[in-house]
PDB file of C-alpha atoms in Angstrom:
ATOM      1  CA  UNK A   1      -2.269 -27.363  93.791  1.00 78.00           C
ATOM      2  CA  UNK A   2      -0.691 -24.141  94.293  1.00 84.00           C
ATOM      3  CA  UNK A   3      -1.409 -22.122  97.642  1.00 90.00           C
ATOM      4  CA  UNK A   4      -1.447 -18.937  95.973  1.00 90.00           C
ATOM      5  CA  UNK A   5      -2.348 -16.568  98.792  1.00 93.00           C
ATOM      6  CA  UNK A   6       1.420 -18.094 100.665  1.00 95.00           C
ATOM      7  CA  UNK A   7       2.612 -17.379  97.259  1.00 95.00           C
ATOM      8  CA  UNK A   8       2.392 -13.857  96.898  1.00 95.00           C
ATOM      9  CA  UNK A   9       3.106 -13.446 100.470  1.00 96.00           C
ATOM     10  CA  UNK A  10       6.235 -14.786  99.965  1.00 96.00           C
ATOM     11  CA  UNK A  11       7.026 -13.293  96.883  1.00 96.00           C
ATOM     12  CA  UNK A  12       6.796  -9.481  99.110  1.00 96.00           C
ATOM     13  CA  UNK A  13       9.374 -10.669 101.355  1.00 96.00           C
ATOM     14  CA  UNK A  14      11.942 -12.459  98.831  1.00 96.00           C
ATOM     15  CA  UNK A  15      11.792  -8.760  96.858  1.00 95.00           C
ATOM     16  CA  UNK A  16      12.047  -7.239  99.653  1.00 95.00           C
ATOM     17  CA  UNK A  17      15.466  -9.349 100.835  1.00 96.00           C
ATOM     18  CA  UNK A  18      16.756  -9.225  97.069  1.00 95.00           C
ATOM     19  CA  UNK A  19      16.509  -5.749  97.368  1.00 93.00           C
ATOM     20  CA  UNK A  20      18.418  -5.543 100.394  1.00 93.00           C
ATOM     21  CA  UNK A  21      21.706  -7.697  98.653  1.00 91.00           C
ATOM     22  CA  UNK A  22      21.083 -10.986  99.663  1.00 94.00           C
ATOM     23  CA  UNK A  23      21.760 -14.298  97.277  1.00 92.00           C
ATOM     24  CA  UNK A  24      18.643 -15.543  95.751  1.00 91.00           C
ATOM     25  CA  UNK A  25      19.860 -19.434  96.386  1.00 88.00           C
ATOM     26  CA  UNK A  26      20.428 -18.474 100.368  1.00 89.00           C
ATOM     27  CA  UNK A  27      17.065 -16.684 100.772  1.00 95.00           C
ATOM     28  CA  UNK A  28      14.699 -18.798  98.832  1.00 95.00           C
ATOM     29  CA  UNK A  29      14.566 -21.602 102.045  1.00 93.00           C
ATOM     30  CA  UNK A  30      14.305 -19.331 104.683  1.00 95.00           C
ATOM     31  CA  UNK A  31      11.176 -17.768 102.897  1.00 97.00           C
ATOM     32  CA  UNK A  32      10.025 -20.891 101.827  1.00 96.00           C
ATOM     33  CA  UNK A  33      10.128 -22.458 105.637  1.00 96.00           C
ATOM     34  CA  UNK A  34       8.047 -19.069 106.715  1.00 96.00           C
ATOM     35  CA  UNK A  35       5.332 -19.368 104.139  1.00 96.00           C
ATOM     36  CA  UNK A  36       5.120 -23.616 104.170  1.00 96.00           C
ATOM     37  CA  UNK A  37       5.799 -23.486 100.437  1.00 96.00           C
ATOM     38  CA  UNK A  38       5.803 -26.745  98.650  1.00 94.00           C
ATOM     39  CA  UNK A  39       8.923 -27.650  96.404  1.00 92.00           C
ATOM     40  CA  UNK A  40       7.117 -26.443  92.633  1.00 92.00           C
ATOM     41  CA  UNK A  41       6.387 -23.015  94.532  1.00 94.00           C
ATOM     42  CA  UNK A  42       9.654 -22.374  96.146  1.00 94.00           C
ATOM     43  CA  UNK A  43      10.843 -23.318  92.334  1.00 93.00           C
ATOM     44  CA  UNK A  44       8.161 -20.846  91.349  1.00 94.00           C
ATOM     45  CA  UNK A  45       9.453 -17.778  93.280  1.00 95.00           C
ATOM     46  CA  UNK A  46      13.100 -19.029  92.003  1.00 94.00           C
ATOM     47  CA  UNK A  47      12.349 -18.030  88.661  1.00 94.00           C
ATOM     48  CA  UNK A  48       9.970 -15.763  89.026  1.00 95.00           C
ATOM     49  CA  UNK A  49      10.949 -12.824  91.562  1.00 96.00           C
ATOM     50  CA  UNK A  50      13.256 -10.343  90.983  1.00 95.00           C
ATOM     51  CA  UNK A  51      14.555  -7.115  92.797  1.00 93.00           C
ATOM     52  CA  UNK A  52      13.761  -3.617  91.225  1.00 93.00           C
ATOM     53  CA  UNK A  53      17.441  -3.149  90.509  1.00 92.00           C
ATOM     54  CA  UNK A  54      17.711  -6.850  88.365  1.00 92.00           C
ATOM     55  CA  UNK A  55      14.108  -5.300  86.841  1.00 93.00           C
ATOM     56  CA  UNK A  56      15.773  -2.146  86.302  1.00 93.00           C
ATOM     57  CA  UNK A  57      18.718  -3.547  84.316  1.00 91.00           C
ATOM     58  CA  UNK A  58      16.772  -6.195  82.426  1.00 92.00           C
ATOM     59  CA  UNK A  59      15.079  -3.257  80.800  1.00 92.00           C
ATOM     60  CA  UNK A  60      17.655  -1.011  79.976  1.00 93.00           C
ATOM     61  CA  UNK A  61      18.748  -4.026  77.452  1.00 94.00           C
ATOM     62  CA  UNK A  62      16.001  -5.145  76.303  1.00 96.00           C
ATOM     63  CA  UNK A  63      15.257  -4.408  72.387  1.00 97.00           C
ATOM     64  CA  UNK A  64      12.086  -4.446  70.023  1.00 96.00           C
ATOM     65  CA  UNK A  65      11.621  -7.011  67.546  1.00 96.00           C
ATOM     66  CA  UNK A  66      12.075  -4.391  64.896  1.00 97.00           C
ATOM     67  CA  UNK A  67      15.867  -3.989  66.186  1.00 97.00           C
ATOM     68  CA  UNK A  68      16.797  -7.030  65.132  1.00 98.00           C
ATOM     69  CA  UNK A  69      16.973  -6.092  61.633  1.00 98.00           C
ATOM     70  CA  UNK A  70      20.394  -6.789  60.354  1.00 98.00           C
ATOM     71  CA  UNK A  71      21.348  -8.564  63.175  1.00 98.00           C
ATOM     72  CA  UNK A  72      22.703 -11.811  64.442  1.00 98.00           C
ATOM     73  CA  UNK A  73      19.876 -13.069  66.543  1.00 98.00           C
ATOM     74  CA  UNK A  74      21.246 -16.191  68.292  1.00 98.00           C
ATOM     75  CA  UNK A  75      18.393 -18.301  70.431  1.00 98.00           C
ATOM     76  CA  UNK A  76      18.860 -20.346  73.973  1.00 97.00           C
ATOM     77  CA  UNK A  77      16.998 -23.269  71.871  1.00 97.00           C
ATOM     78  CA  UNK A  78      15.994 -25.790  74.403  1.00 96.00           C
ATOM     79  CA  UNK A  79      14.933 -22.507  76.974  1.00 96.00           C
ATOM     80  CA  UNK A  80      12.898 -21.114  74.513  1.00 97.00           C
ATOM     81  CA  UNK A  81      11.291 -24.295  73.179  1.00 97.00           C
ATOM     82  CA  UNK A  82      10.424 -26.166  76.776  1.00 95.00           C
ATOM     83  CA  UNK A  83       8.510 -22.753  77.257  1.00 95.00           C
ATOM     84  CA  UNK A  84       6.956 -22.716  74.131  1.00 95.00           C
ATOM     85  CA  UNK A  85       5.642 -25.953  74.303  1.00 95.00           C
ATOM     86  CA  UNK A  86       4.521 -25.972  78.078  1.00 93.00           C
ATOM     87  CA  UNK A  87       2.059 -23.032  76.918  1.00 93.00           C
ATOM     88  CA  UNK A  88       0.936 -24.811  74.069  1.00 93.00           C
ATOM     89  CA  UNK A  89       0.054 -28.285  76.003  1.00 92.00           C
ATOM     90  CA  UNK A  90      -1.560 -25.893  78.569  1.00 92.00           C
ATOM     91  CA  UNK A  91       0.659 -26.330  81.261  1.00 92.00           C
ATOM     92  CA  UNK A  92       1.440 -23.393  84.222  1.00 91.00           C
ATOM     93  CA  UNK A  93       3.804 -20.764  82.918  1.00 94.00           C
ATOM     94  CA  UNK A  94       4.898 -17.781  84.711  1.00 95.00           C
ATOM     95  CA  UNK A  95       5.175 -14.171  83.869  1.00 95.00           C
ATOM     96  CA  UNK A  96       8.159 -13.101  86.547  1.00 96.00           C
ATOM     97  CA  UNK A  97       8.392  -9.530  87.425  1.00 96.00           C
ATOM     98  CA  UNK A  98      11.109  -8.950  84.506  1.00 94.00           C
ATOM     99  CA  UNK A  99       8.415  -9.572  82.096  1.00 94.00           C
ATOM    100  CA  UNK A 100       9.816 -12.653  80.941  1.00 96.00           C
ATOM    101  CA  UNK A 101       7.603 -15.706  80.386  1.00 96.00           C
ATOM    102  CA  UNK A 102       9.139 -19.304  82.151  1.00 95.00           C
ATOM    103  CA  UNK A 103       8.192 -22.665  82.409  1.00 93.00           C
ATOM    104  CA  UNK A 104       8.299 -24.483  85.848  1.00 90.00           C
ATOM    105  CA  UNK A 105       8.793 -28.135  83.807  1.00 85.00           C
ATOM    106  CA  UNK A 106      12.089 -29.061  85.170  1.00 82.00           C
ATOM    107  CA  UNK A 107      12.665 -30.699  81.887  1.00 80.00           C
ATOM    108  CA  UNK A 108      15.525 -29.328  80.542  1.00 71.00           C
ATOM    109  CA  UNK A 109      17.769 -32.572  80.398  1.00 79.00           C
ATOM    110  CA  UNK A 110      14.996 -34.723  79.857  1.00 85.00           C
ATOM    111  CA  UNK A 111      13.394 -33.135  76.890  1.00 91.00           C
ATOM    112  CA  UNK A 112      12.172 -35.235  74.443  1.00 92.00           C
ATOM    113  CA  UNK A 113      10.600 -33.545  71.058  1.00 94.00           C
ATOM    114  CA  UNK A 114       6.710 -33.518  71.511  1.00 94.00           C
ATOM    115  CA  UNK A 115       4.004 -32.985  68.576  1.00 95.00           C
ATOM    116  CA  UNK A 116       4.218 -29.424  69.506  1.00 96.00           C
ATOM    117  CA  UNK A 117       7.751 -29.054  68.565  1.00 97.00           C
ATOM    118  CA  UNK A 118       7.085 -28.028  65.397  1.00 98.00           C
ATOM    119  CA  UNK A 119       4.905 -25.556  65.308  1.00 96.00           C
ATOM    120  CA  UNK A 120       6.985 -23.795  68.321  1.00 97.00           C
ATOM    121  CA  UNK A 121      10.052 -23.557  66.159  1.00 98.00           C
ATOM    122  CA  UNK A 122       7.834 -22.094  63.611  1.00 97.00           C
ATOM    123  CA  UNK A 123       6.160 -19.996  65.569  1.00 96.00           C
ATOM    124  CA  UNK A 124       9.453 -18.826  66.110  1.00 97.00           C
ATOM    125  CA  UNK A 125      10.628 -18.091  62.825  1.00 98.00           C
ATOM    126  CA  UNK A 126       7.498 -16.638  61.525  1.00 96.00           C
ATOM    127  CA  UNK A 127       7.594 -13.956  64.277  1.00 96.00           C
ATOM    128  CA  UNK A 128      11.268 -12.927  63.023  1.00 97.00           C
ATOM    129  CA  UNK A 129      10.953 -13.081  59.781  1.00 97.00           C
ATOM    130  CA  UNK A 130       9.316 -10.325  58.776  1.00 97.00           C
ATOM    131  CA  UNK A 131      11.970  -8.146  60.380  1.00 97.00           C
ATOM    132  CA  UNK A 132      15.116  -9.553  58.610  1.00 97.00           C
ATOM    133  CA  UNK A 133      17.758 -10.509  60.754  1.00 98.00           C
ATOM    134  CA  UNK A 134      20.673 -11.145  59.280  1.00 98.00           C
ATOM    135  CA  UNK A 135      20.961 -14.503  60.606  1.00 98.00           C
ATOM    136  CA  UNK A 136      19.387 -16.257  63.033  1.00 98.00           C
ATOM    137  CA  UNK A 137      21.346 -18.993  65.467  1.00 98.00           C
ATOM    138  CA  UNK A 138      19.694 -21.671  67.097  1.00 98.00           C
ATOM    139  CA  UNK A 139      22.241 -23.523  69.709  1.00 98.00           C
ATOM    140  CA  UNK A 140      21.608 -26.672  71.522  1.00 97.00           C
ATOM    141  CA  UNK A 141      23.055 -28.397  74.372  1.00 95.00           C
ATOM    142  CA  UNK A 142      24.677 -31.855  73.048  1.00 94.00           C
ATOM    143  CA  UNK A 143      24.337 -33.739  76.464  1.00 93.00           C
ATOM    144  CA  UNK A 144      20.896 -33.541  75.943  1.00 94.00           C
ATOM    145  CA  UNK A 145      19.752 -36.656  74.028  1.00 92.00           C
ATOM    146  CA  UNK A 146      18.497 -36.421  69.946  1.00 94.00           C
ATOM    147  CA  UNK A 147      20.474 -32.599  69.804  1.00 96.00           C
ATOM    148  CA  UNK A 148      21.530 -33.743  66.424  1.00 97.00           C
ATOM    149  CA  UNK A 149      17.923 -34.950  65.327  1.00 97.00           C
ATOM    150  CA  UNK A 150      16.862 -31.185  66.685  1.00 97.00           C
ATOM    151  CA  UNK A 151      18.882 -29.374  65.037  1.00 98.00           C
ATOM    152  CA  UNK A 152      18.536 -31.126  61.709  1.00 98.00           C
ATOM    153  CA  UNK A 153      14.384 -30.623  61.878  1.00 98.00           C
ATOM    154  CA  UNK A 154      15.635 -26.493  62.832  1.00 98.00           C
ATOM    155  CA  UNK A 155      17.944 -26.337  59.887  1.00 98.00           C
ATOM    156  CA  UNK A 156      15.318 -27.810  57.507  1.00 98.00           C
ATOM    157  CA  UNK A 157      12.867 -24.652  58.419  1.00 98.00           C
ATOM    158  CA  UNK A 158      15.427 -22.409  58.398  1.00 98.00           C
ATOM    159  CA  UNK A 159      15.736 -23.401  54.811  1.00 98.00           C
ATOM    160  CA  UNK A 160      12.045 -23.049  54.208  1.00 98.00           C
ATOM    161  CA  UNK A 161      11.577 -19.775  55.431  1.00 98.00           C
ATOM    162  CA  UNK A 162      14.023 -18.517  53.679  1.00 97.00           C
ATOM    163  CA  UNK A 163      16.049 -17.433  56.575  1.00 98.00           C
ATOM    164  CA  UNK A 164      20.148 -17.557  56.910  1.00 98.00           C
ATOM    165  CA  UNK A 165      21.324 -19.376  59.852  1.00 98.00           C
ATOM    166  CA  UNK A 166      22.126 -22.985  61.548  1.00 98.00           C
ATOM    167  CA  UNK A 167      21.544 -24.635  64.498  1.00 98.00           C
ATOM    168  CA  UNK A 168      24.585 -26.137  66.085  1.00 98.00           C
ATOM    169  CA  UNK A 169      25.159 -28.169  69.022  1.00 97.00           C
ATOM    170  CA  UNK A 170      27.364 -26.862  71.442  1.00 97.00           C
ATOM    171  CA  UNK A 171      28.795 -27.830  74.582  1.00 95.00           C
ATOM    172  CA  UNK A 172      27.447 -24.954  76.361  1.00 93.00           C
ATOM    173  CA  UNK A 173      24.432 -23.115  74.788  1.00 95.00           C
ATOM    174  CA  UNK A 174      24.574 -20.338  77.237  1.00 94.00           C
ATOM    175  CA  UNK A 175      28.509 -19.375  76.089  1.00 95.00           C
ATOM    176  CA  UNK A 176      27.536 -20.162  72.258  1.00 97.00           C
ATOM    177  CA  UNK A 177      24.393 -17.592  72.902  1.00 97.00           C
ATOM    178  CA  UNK A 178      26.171 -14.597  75.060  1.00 96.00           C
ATOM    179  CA  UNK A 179      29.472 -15.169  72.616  1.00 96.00           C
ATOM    180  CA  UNK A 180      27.742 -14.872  69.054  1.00 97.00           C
ATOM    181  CA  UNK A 181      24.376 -12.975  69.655  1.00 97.00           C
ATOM    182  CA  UNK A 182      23.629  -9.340  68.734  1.00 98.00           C
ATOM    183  CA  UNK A 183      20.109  -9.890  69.839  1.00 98.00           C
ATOM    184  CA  UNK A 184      20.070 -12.750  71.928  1.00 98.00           C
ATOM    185  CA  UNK A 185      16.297 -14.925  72.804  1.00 98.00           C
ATOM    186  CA  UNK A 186      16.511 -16.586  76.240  1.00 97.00           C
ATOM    187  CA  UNK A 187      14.569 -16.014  79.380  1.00 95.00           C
ATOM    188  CA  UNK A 188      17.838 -17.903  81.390  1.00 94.00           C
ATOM    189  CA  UNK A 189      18.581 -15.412  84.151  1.00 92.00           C
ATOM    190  CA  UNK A 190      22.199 -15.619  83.820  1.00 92.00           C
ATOM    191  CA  UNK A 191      22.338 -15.394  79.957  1.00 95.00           C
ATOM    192  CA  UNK A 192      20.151 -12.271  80.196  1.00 95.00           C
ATOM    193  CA  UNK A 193      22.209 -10.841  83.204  1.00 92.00           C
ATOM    194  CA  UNK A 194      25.467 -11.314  80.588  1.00 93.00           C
ATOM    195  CA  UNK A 195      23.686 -10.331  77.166  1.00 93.00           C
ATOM    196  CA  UNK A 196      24.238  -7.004  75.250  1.00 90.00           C
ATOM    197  CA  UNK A 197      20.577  -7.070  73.760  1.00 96.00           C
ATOM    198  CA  UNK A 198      18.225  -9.357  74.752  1.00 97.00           C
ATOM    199  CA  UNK A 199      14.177  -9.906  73.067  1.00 98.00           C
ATOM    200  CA  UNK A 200      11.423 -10.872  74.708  1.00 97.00           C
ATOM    201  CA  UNK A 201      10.162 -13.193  71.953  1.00 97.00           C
ATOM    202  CA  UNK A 202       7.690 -15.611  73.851  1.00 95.00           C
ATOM    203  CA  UNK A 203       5.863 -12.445  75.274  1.00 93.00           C
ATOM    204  CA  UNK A 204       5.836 -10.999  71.662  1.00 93.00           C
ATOM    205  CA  UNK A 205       4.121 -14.660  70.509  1.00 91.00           C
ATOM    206  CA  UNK A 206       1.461 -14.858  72.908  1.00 88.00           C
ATOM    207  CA  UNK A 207       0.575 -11.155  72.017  1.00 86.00           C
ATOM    208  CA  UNK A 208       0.833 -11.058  68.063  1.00 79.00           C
ATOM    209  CA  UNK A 209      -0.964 -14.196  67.574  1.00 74.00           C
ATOM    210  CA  UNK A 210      -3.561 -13.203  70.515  1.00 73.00           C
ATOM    211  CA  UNK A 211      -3.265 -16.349  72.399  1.00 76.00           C
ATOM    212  CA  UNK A 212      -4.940 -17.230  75.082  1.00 77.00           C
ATOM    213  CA  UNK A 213      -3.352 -16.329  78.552  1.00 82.00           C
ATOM    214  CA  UNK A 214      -5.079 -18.384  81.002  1.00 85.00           C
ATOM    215  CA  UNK A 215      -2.502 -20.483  81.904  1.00 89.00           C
ATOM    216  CA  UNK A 216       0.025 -17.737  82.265  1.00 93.00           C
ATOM    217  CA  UNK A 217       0.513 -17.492  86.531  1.00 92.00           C
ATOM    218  CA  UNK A 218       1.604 -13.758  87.738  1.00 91.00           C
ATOM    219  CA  UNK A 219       2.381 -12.930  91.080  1.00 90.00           C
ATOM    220  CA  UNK A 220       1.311  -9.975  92.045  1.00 81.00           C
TER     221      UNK A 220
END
């Protein structure tokens, strides 16, 4: 159970410190210790909190779906289907103050393909294909177990929506992502602190298809 009231409490001071230069990792403890935050909420304000300059910047390259036409779109796959998915079982996500949508899983290396893997990916590629990318790039991580199996079931949809594109694994999907993408779709901090152009296509899902947002955590 999350102790929302420490929550957003806490959340005023780490902006507050982020604003004033210091390292997110350094500063997360300290406010943690002050508020008696559990480990899922100091993970929580991790992901979630940002300082009006990182806000600031995360806007400025940020594009609308319609940009993406004629583009290389290239997709963080196992970021942007962990988050899918954890909305669609009903499980906490977070809006953070850059807009973005996150899960709070802690699954990444673990992930295993659920019955809602699926629809996610197309839920994905119905969103962009009406505004005709030029391709569209799903990359995996290959440490993570059944990449191959993943990328297979991607490719296959590709191919039935019509869409150019692959899904590869990669050693690194955050290089693969920031190295090929015009447009890129992650909500990883670092891959949207290096990106060019970055969409916020989870957002754009929950809104277009008018899903229900009552498991989506904000803190004010």
């Amino acid at each position: 159970m999350l102790n929302k009231i420490n929550l957003r409490e806490a959340a005023i001071d780490l902006r507050y410190l982020l604003s004033r230069g210091y390292n997110r990792k350094s500063i997360i403890d300290l406010v943690g210790d002050k508020w008696n935050l559990n480990r899922d909420e100091r993970h929580i304000l991790y992901r979630a909190i940002f300082s009006l300059e990182e806000i600031k910047v995360r806007q400025w390259n940020e594009v609308q779906i319609e940009d993406i036409e004629g583009k290389t779109v290239a997709i963080d796959t196992y970021n942007i289907l962990i988050t899918i998915e954890s909305f669609l079982k009903g499980l906490v996500i977070i809006q953070a103050d850059d807009q973005y949508l996150r899960d709070i899983s802690r699954v990444f290396n673990k992930y295993k393909q659920s019955p809602y893997t699926l629809q996610s990916i197309q839920m994905i590629l119905t969103e962009l294909q009406p505004h005709h990318p030029k391709e569209i790039l799903f990359y995996l991580d290959k440490n993570i177990s059944r990449s191959g199996e993943l990328a297979a079931l991607i490719k296959k949809e590709l191919n039935n929506f019509k869409l150019e594109g692959d899904a590869q694994t990669v050693p690194s999907s955050d290089k693969s992502v920031i190295m090929n993408g015009e447009v890129v779709v992650s909500s990883d901090r670092v891959i949207l602190e290096r990106a060019r152009n970055h969409l916020n296509l989870i957002s754009l899902l929950i809104e277009d298809k008018k899903l229900s947002d009552e498991n989506i955590l904000k803190i004010e």
